[in-house]
JSON list of C-alpha atoms in Angstrom, two decimals:
[
{"chain": "A", "resi": 1, "resn": "MET", "atom": "CA", "xyz": [-15.38, -21.52, -3.91]},
{"chain": "A", "resi": 2, "resn": "LYS", "atom": "CA", "xyz": [-15.44, -19.46, -7.04]},
{"chain": "A", "resi": 3, "resn": "ILE", "atom": "CA", "xyz": [-12.80, -18.29, -9.46]},
{"chain": "A", "resi": 4, "resn": "ALA", "atom": "CA", "xyz": [-13.02, -14.88, -11.11]},
{"chain": "A", "resi": 5, "resn": "ILE", "atom": "CA", "xyz": [-10.61, -14.92, -13.99]},
{"chain": "A", "resi": 6, "resn": "TYR", "atom": "CA", "xyz": [-9.75, -11.54, -15.48]},
{"chain": "A", "resi": 7, "resn": "LYS", "atom": "CA", "xyz": [-9.05, -10.96, -19.17]},
{"chain": "A", "resi": 8, "resn": "ASN", "atom": "CA", "xyz": [-5.28, -10.56, -18.69]},
{"chain": "A", "resi": 9, "resn": "ALA", "atom": "CA", "xyz": [-4.96, -13.92, -16.87]},
{"chain": "A", "resi": 10, "resn": "LEU", "atom": "CA", "xyz": [-7.18, -15.67, -19.32]},
{"chain": "A", "resi": 11, "resn": "ALA", "atom": "CA", "xyz": [-5.16, -14.40, -22.28]},
{"chain": "A", "resi": 12, "resn": "GLN", "atom": "CA", "xyz": [-1.91, -15.49, -20.59]},
{"chain": "A", "resi": 13, "resn": "ILE", "atom": "CA", "xyz": [-3.12, -18.97, -19.84]},
{"chain": "A", "resi": 14, "resn": "LEU", "atom": "CA", "xyz": [-4.55, -19.49, -23.37]},
{"chain": "A", "resi": 15, "resn": "ALA", "atom": "CA", "xyz": [-1.38, -18.11, -25.05]},
{"chain": "A", "resi": 16, "resn": "SER", "atom": "CA", "xyz": [0.79, -20.36, -22.88]},
{"chain": "A", "resi": 17, "resn": "ALA", "atom": "CA", "xyz": [-1.19, -23.46, -23.72]},
{"chain": "A", "resi": 18, "resn": "VAL", "atom": "CA", "xyz": [-1.30, -22.69, -27.48]},
{"chain": "A", "resi": 19, "resn": "ASP", "atom": "CA", "xyz": [2.38, -21.75, -27.54]},
{"chain": "A", "resi": 20, "resn": "ALA", "atom": "CA", "xyz": [3.48, -25.00, -25.80]},
{"chain": "A", "resi": 21, "resn": "PHE", "atom": "CA", "xyz": [1.08, -27.20, -27.76]},
{"chain": "A", "resi": 22, "resn": "PRO", "atom": "CA", "xyz": [1.35, -30.18, -28.36]},
{"chain": "A", "resi": 23, "resn": "LYS", "atom": "CA", "xyz": [3.35, -30.26, -25.11]},
{"chain": "A", "resi": 24, "resn": "GLU", "atom": "CA", "xyz": [2.16, -29.26, -21.66]},
{"chain": "A", "resi": 25, "resn": "CYS", "atom": "CA", "xyz": [2.45, -25.70, -20.37]},
{"chain": "A", "resi": 26, "resn": "PHE", "atom": "CA", "xyz": [2.88, -24.73, -16.76]},
{"chain": "A", "resi": 27, "resn": "GLY", "atom": "CA", "xyz": [2.70, -21.46, -14.89]},
{"chain": "A", "resi": 28, "resn": "GLN", "atom": "CA", "xyz": [1.81, -19.56, -11.77]},
{"chain": "A", "resi": 29, "resn": "LEU", "atom": "CA", "xyz": [-1.41, -17.73, -10.90]},
{"chain": "A", "resi": 30, "resn": "LEU", "atom": "CA", "xyz": [-1.42, -14.39, -9.24]},
{"chain": "A", "resi": 31, "resn": "GLY", "atom": "CA", "xyz": [-4.19, -12.38, -7.64]},
{"chain": "A", "resi": 32, "resn": "LYS", "atom": "CA", "xyz": [-6.19, -12.09, -4.49]},
{"chain": "A", "resi": 33, "resn": "LYS", "atom": "CA", "xyz": [-8.42, -14.34, -2.49]},
{"chain": "A", "resi": 34, "resn": "HIS", "atom": "CA", "xyz": [-11.47, -12.43, -1.29]},
{"chain": "A", "resi": 35, "resn": "ASP", "atom": "CA", "xyz": [-13.98, -14.32, 0.92]},
{"chain": "A", "resi": 36, "resn": "SER", "atom": "CA", "xyz": [-14.85, -17.40, -1.14]},
{"chain": "A", "resi": 37, "resn": "THR", "atom": "CA", "xyz": [-13.51, -16.14, -4.46]},
{"chain": "A", "resi": 38, "resn": "PHE", "atom": "CA", "xyz": [-10.06, -16.39, -6.04]},
{"chain": "A", "resi": 39, "resn": "LYS", "atom": "CA", "xyz": [-9.59, -13.30, -8.24]},
{"chain": "A", "resi": 40, "resn": "LEU", "atom": "CA", "xyz": [-6.96, -14.14, -10.82]},
{"chain": "A", "resi": 41, "resn": "ASN", "atom": "CA", "xyz": [-5.31, -10.98, -12.30]},
{"chain": "A", "resi": 42, "resn": "SER", "atom": "CA", "xyz": [-2.39, -12.50, -14.11]},
{"chain": "A", "resi": 43, "resn": "ALA", "atom": "CA", "xyz": [-0.55, -15.72, -14.94]},
{"chain": "A", "resi": 44, "resn": "TYR", "atom": "CA", "xyz": [3.09, -16.32, -15.51]},
{"chain": "A", "resi": 45, "resn": "SER", "atom": "CA", "xyz": [4.17, -19.00, -17.94]},
{"chain": "A", "resi": 46, "resn": "MET", "atom": "CA", "xyz": [7.27, -20.88, -16.90]},
{"chain": "A", "resi": 47, "resn": "SER", "atom": "CA", "xyz": [9.50, -21.57, -19.84]},
{"chain": "A", "resi": 48, "resn": "SER", "atom": "CA", "xyz": [12.53, -23.35, -18.26]},
{"chain": "A", "resi": 49, "resn": "LEU", "atom": "CA", "xyz": [10.84, -26.71, -18.04]},
{"chain": "A", "resi": 50, "resn": "ARG", "atom": "CA", "xyz": [11.37, -30.16, -19.45]},
{"chain": "A", "resi": 51, "resn": "ARG", "atom": "CA", "xyz": [8.00, -30.97, -21.04]},
{"chain": "A", "resi": 52, "resn": "SER", "atom": "CA", "xyz": [6.28, -33.55, -23.07]},
{"chain": "A", "resi": 53, "resn": "GLU", "atom": "CA", "xyz": [2.68, -34.26, -24.23]},
{"chain": "A", "resi": 54, "resn": "ASN", "atom": "CA", "xyz": [1.70, -35.62, -20.85]},
{"chain": "A", "resi": 55, "resn": "TYR", "atom": "CA", "xyz": [4.38, -34.56, -18.37]},
{"chain": "A", "resi": 56, "resn": "ILE", "atom": "CA", "xyz": [6.26, -31.53, -17.13]},
{"chain": "A", "resi": 57, "resn": "PHE", "atom": "CA", "xyz": [9.27, -31.47, -14.85]},
{"chain": "A", "resi": 58, "resn": "TYR", "atom": "CA", "xyz": [10.05, -28.37, -12.77]},
{"chain": "A", "resi": 59, "resn": "LYS", "atom": "CA", "xyz": [12.02, -27.63, -9.66]},
{"chain": "A", "resi": 60, "resn": "PRO", "atom": "CA", "xyz": [9.85, -26.62, -6.65]},
{"chain": "A", "resi": 61, "resn": "SER", "atom": "CA", "xyz": [12.72, -24.59, -5.39]},
{"chain": "A", "resi": 62, "resn": "LYS", "atom": "CA", "xyz": [12.56, -22.40, -8.57]},
{"chain": "A", "resi": 63, "resn": "ILE", "atom": "CA", "xyz": [8.83, -21.91, -8.08]},
{"chain": "A", "resi": 64, "resn": "LYS", "atom": "CA", "xyz": [9.48, -20.59, -4.49]},
{"chain": "A", "resi": 65, "resn": "ILE", "atom": "CA", "xyz": [12.13, -18.12, -5.84]},
{"chain": "A", "resi": 66, "resn": "LEU", "atom": "CA", "xyz": [9.69, -16.82, -8.48]},
{"chain": "A", "resi": 67, "resn": "GLU", "atom": "CA", "xyz": [6.87, -16.64, -5.99]},
{"chain": "A", "resi": 68, "resn": "GLY", "atom": "CA", "xyz": [9.05, -14.39, -3.78]},
{"chain": "A", "resi": 69, "resn": "ILE", "atom": "CA", "xyz": [9.84, -12.15, -6.73]},
{"chain": "A", "resi": 70, "resn": "PHE", "atom": "CA", "xyz": [6.15, -11.67, -7.62]},
{"chain": "A", "resi": 71, "resn": "GLU", "atom": "CA", "xyz": [5.11, -10.96, -4.08]},
{"chain": "A", "resi": 72, "resn": "LYS", "atom": "CA", "xyz": [7.88, -8.38, -3.60]},
{"chain": "A", "resi": 73, "resn": "ILE", "atom": "CA", "xyz": [6.96, -6.49, -6.87]},
{"chain": "A", "resi": 74, "resn": "TYR", "atom": "CA", "xyz": [3.19, -6.90, -6.65]},
{"chain": "A", "resi": 75, "resn": "HIS", "atom": "CA", "xyz": [2.40, -6.06, -3.08]},
{"chain": "A", "resi": 76, "resn": "ASP", "atom": "CA", "xyz": [-1.34, -6.29, -3.71]},
{"chain": "A", "resi": 77, "resn": "LYS", "atom": "CA", "xyz": [-1.17, -9.71, -5.41]},
{"chain": "A", "resi": 78, "resn": "LYS", "atom": "CA", "xyz": [-0.34, -13.10, -4.04]},
{"chain": "A", "resi": 79, "resn": "PHE", "atom": "CA", "xyz": [0.67, -16.46, -5.43]},
{"chain": "A", "resi": 80, "resn": "LEU", "atom": "CA", "xyz": [-2.66, -18.44, -5.57]},
{"chain": "A", "resi": 81, "resn": "GLY", "atom": "CA", "xyz": [-1.55, -21.59, -7.30]},
{"chain": "A", "resi": 82, "resn": "THR", "atom": "CA", "xyz": [-0.62, -22.96, -10.66]},
{"chain": "A", "resi": 83, "resn": "TYR", "atom": "CA", "xyz": [-1.97, -23.85, -14.04]},
{"chain": "A", "resi": 84, "resn": "HIS", "atom": "CA", "xyz": [-1.04, -26.41, -16.60]},
{"chain": "A", "resi": 85, "resn": "SER", "atom": "CA", "xyz": [-2.41, -27.91, -19.79]},
{"chain": "A", "resi": 86, "resn": "HIS", "atom": "CA", "xyz": [-3.58, -31.38, -20.84]},
{"chain": "A", "resi": 87, "resn": "PRO", "atom": "CA", "xyz": [-2.88, -31.35, -24.61]},
{"chain": "A", "resi": 88, "resn": "ASN", "atom": "CA", "xyz": [-5.01, -33.49, -27.05]},
{"chain": "A", "resi": 89, "resn": "GLU", "atom": "CA", "xyz": [-7.60, -34.42, -24.40]},
{"chain": "A", "resi": 90, "resn": "ASN", "atom": "CA", "xyz": [-11.22, -34.61, -25.19]},
{"chain": "A", "resi": 91, "resn": "ILE", "atom": "CA", "xyz": [-12.49, -31.12, -24.44]},
{"chain": "A", "resi": 92, "resn": "ASN", "atom": "CA", "xyz": [-16.07, -32.36, -24.27]},
{"chain": "A", "resi": 93, "resn": "SER", "atom": "CA", "xyz": [-15.26, -34.29, -21.12]},
{"chain": "A", "resi": 94, "resn": "LYS", "atom": "CA", "xyz": [-15.22, -32.94, -17.59]},
{"chain": "A", "resi": 95, "resn": "ILE", "atom": "CA", "xyz": [-11.70, -32.05, -16.46]},
{"chain": "A", "resi": 96, "resn": "ILE", "atom": "CA", "xyz": [-10.49, -34.23, -13.61]},
{"chain": "A", "resi": 97, "resn": "LEU", "atom": "CA", "xyz": [-7.62, -33.48, -11.35]},
{"chain": "A", "resi": 98, "resn": "SER", "atom": "CA", "xyz": [-5.43, -36.57, -11.57]},
{"chain": "A", "resi": 99, "resn": "GLY", "atom": "CA", "xyz": [-3.58, -38.18, -8.67]},
{"chain": "A", "resi": 100, "resn": "GLU", "atom": "CA", "xyz": [-0.36, -37.02, -10.11]},
{"chain": "A", "resi": 101, "resn": "ASP", "atom": "CA", "xyz": [-1.71, -33.46, -10.33]},
{"chain": "A", "resi": 102, "resn": "LYS", "atom": "CA", "xyz": [-2.57, -33.63, -6.67]},
{"chain": "A", "resi": 103, "resn": "GLU", "atom": "CA", "xyz": [0.84, -35.05, -5.70]},
{"chain": "A", "resi": 104, "resn": "LYS", "atom": "CA", "xyz": [2.63, -32.24, -7.52]},
{"chain": "A", "resi": 105, "resn": "SER", "atom": "CA", "xyz": [0.82, -29.49, -5.59]},
{"chain": "A", "resi": 106, "resn": "PHE", "atom": "CA", "xyz": [2.87, -27.34, -3.37]},
{"chain": "A", "resi": 107, "resn": "GLU", "atom": "CA", "xyz": [2.13, -27.27, 0.34]},
{"chain": "A", "resi": 108, "resn": "ASN", "atom": "CA", "xyz": [0.93, -23.66, 0.17]},
{"chain": "A", "resi": 109, "resn": "GLU", "atom": "CA", "xyz": [-0.71, -23.97, -3.15]},
{"chain": "A", "resi": 110, "resn": "ASN", "atom": "CA", "xyz": [-4.50, -23.70, -2.79]},
{"chain": "A", "resi": 111, "resn": "MET", "atom": "CA", "xyz": [-5.74, -23.69, -6.35]},
{"chain": "A", "resi": 112, "resn": "GLN", "atom": "CA", "xyz": [-5.06, -25.16, -9.75]},
{"chain": "A", "resi": 113, "resn": "ILE", "atom": "CA", "xyz": [-6.30, -24.37, -13.21]},
{"chain": "A", "resi": 114, "resn": "ILE", "atom": "CA", "xyz": [-6.18, -27.08, -15.94]},
{"chain": "A", "resi": 115, "resn": "ILE", "atom": "CA", "xyz": [-6.71, -26.30, -19.58]},
{"chain": "A", "resi": 116, "resn": "SER", "atom": "CA", "xyz": [-7.53, -29.15, -21.88]},
{"chain": "A", "resi": 117, "resn": "ILE", "atom": "CA", "xyz": [-6.54, -28.16, -25.39]},
{"chain": "A", "resi": 118, "resn": "LYS", "atom": "CA", "xyz": [-6.81, -29.66, -28.83]},
{"chain": "A", "resi": 119, "resn": "ARG", "atom": "CA", "xyz": [-5.91, -28.39, -32.37]},
{"chain": "A", "resi": 120, "resn": "ILE", "atom": "CA", "xyz": [-8.90, -28.29, -34.68]},
{"chain": "A", "resi": 121, "resn": "LYS", "atom": "CA", "xyz": [-9.71, -26.91, -38.15]},
{"chain": "A", "resi": 122, "resn": "SER", "atom": "CA", "xyz": [-12.38, -24.44, -37.23]},
{"chain": "A", "resi": 123, "resn": "GLU", "atom": "CA", "xyz": [-11.81, -20.79, -37.79]},
{"chain": "A", "resi": 124, "resn": "LYS", "atom": "CA", "xyz": [-14.64, -19.83, -35.47]},
{"chain": "A", "resi": 125, "resn": "ASN", "atom": "CA", "xyz": [-13.59, -18.04, -32.25]},
{"chain": "A", "resi": 126, "resn": "TYR", "atom": "CA", "xyz": [-15.80, -18.02, -29.14]},
{"chain": "A", "resi": 127, "resn": "ILE", "atom": "CA", "xyz": [-15.75, -18.26, -25.44]},
{"chain": "A", "resi": 128, "resn": "LYS", "atom": "CA", "xyz": [-18.54, -19.20, -22.92]},
{"chain": "A", "resi": 129, "resn": "HIS", "atom": "CA", "xyz": [-19.23, -20.95, -19.60]},
{"chain": "A", "resi": 130, "resn": "SER", "atom": "CA", "xyz": [-20.47, -24.52, -19.38]},
{"chain": "A", "resi": 131, "resn": "GLU", "atom": "CA", "xyz": [-24.01, -24.76, -18.21]},
{"chain": "A", "resi": 132, "resn": "ASP", "atom": "CA", "xyz": [-22.93, -25.72, -14.65]},
{"chain": "A", "resi": 133, "resn": "LYS", "atom": "CA", "xyz": [-20.32, -22.80, -14.49]},
{"chain": "A", "resi": 134, "resn": "LYS", "atom": "CA", "xyz": [-17.62, -25.39, -13.70]},
{"chain": "A", "resi": 135, "resn": "SER", "atom": "CA", "xyz": [-15.75, -24.75, -16.97]},
{"chain": "A", "resi": 136, "resn": "ILE", "atom": "CA", "xyz": [-14.85, -22.14, -19.51]},
{"chain": "A", "resi": 137, "resn": "LEU", "atom": "CA", "xyz": [-15.12, -23.47, -23.07]},
{"chain": "A", "resi": 138, "resn": "GLY", "atom": "CA", "xyz": [-14.13, -22.03, -26.36]},
{"chain": "A", "resi": 139, "resn": "ILE", "atom": "CA", "xyz": [-12.16, -22.02, -29.56]},
{"chain": "A", "resi": 140, "resn": "ILE", "atom": "CA", "xyz": [-9.30, -19.61, -30.28]},
{"chain": "A", "resi": 141, "resn": "ASN", "atom": "CA", "xyz": [-6.92, -19.66, -33.19]},
{"chain": "A", "resi": 142, "resn": "TYR", "atom": "CA", "xyz": [-7.60, -23.21, -34.34]},
{"chain": "A", "resi": 143, "resn": "HIS", "atom": "CA", "xyz": [-7.57, -24.65, -30.80]},
{"chain": "A", "resi": 144, "resn": "SER", "atom": "CA", "xyz": [-10.52, -25.82, -28.78]},
{"chain": "A", "resi": 145, "resn": "PHE", "atom": "CA", "xyz": [-10.18, -25.60, -25.06]},
{"chain": "A", "resi": 146, "resn": "ARG", "atom": "CA", "xyz": [-11.89, -26.28, -21.70]},
{"chain": "A", "resi": 147, "resn": "ILE", "atom": "CA", "xyz": [-10.64, -24.72, -18.54]},
{"chain": "A", "resi": 148, "resn": "GLY", "atom": "CA", "xyz": [-11.40, -26.13, -15.12]},
{"chain": "A", "resi": 149, "resn": "GLY", "atom": "CA", "xyz": [-10.51, -24.95, -11.69]},
{"chain": "A", "resi": 150, "resn": "PHE", "atom": "CA", "xyz": [-9.76, -26.72, -8.40]},
{"chain": "A", "resi": 151, "resn": "PHE", "atom": "CA", "xyz": [-9.08, -25.51, -4.87]},
{"chain": "A", "resi": 152, "resn": "TYR", "atom": "CA", "xyz": [-7.69, -27.19, -1.80]},
{"chain": "A", "resi": 153, "resn": "ASN", "atom": "CA", "xyz": [-10.27, -27.53, 0.96]},
{"chain": "A", "resi": 154, "resn": "GLU", "atom": "CA", "xyz": [-8.28, -27.34, 4.20]},
{"chain": "A", "resi": 155, "resn": "ASN", "atom": "CA", "xyz": [-11.27, -28.79, 6.26]},
{"chain": "A", "resi": 156, "resn": "LYS", "atom": "CA", "xyz": [-11.70, -31.87, 4.06]},
{"chain": "A", "resi": 157, "resn": "LYS", "atom": "CA", "xyz": [-8.00, -32.12, 3.16]},
{"chain": "A", "resi": 158, "resn": "GLU", "atom": "CA", "xyz": [-8.70, -32.54, -0.50]},
{"chain": "A", "resi": 159, "resn": "PHE", "atom": "CA", "xyz": [-8.98, -30.74, -3.83]},
{"chain": "A", "resi": 160, "resn": "GLN", "atom": "CA", "xyz": [-12.48, -29.89, -4.95]},
{"chain": "A", "resi": 161, "resn": "GLU", "atom": "CA", "xyz": [-13.91, -28.38, -8.19]},
{"chain": "A", "resi": 162, "resn": "ALA", "atom": "CA", "xyz": [-14.54, -24.68, -8.21]},
{"chain": "A", "resi": 163, "resn": "SER", "atom": "CA", "xyz": [-17.07, -22.78, -10.30]},
{"chain": "A", "resi": 164, "resn": "PHE", "atom": "CA", "xyz": [-16.23, -19.68, -12.39]},
{"chain": "A", "resi": 165, "resn": "GLU", "atom": "CA", "xyz": [-17.69, -16.26, -12.01]},
{"chain": "A", "resi": 166, "resn": "PRO", "atom": "CA", "xyz": [-19.24, -14.84, -15.20]},
{"chain": "A", "resi": 167, "resn": "LEU", "atom": "CA", "xyz": [-16.70, -13.56, -17.73]},
{"chain": "A", "resi": 168, "resn": "SER", "atom": "CA", "xyz": [-16.76, -9.89, -18.76]},
{"chain": "A", "resi": 169, "resn": "LYS", "atom": "CA", "xyz": [-19.62, -9.38, -21.17]},
{"chain": "A", "resi": 170, "resn": "HIS", "atom": "CA", "xyz": [-17.37, -7.18, -23.31]},
{"chain": "A", "resi": 171, "resn": "LEU", "atom": "CA", "xyz": [-14.81, -10.13, -23.68]},
{"chain": "A", "resi": 172, "resn": "VAL", "atom": "CA", "xyz": [-17.52, -12.69, -24.51]},
{"chain": "A", "resi": 173, "resn": "TYR", "atom": "CA", "xyz": [-19.15, -10.33, -27.03]},
{"chain": "A", "resi": 174, "resn": "ARG", "atom": "CA", "xyz": [-15.85, -9.61, -28.73]},
{"chain": "A", "resi": 175, "resn": "MET", "atom": "CA", "xyz": [-14.83, -13.34, -28.88]},
{"chain": "A", "resi": 176, "resn": "ASN", "atom": "CA", "xyz": [-18.18, -14.38, -30.32]},
{"chain": "A", "resi": 177, "resn": "ILE", "atom": "CA", "xyz": [-18.13, -12.10, -33.22]}
]
């Protein structure tokens, strides 16, 4: 499975992670699933959470209500899953979906995005894929990050790592300036 993350969704996920830092962020992912690709158009950050540096608490019933709102307004987009951050993690390490992350998944959720994020002193801004296309890496506004994606494989009854489609050349060019 692959994930195509559009500029709008990427900006929303990054802004959510930077805004909540050093605590965790959490939100919902909207878009379409086409063949073997999740196409993420937008992300909605949830603000009414209890959060810490390594834990978030949310009510699944509230997620269901919000999911219904999005699907009624955006007829062409569906709830594809959730995202959350892992603040102050080593962004040079591969992102792993923890047992707790798997347990918190909703029964109809079929993908997760995790963003490891850390505050740094560098003013440089860039964005790129990892060599294996399993992560999106970068620095933005004094925060280094690594984004990883996972999907639930119904046949194997487990979460597996996804790869990312290439980012827009225009976005990468603008970020690397």
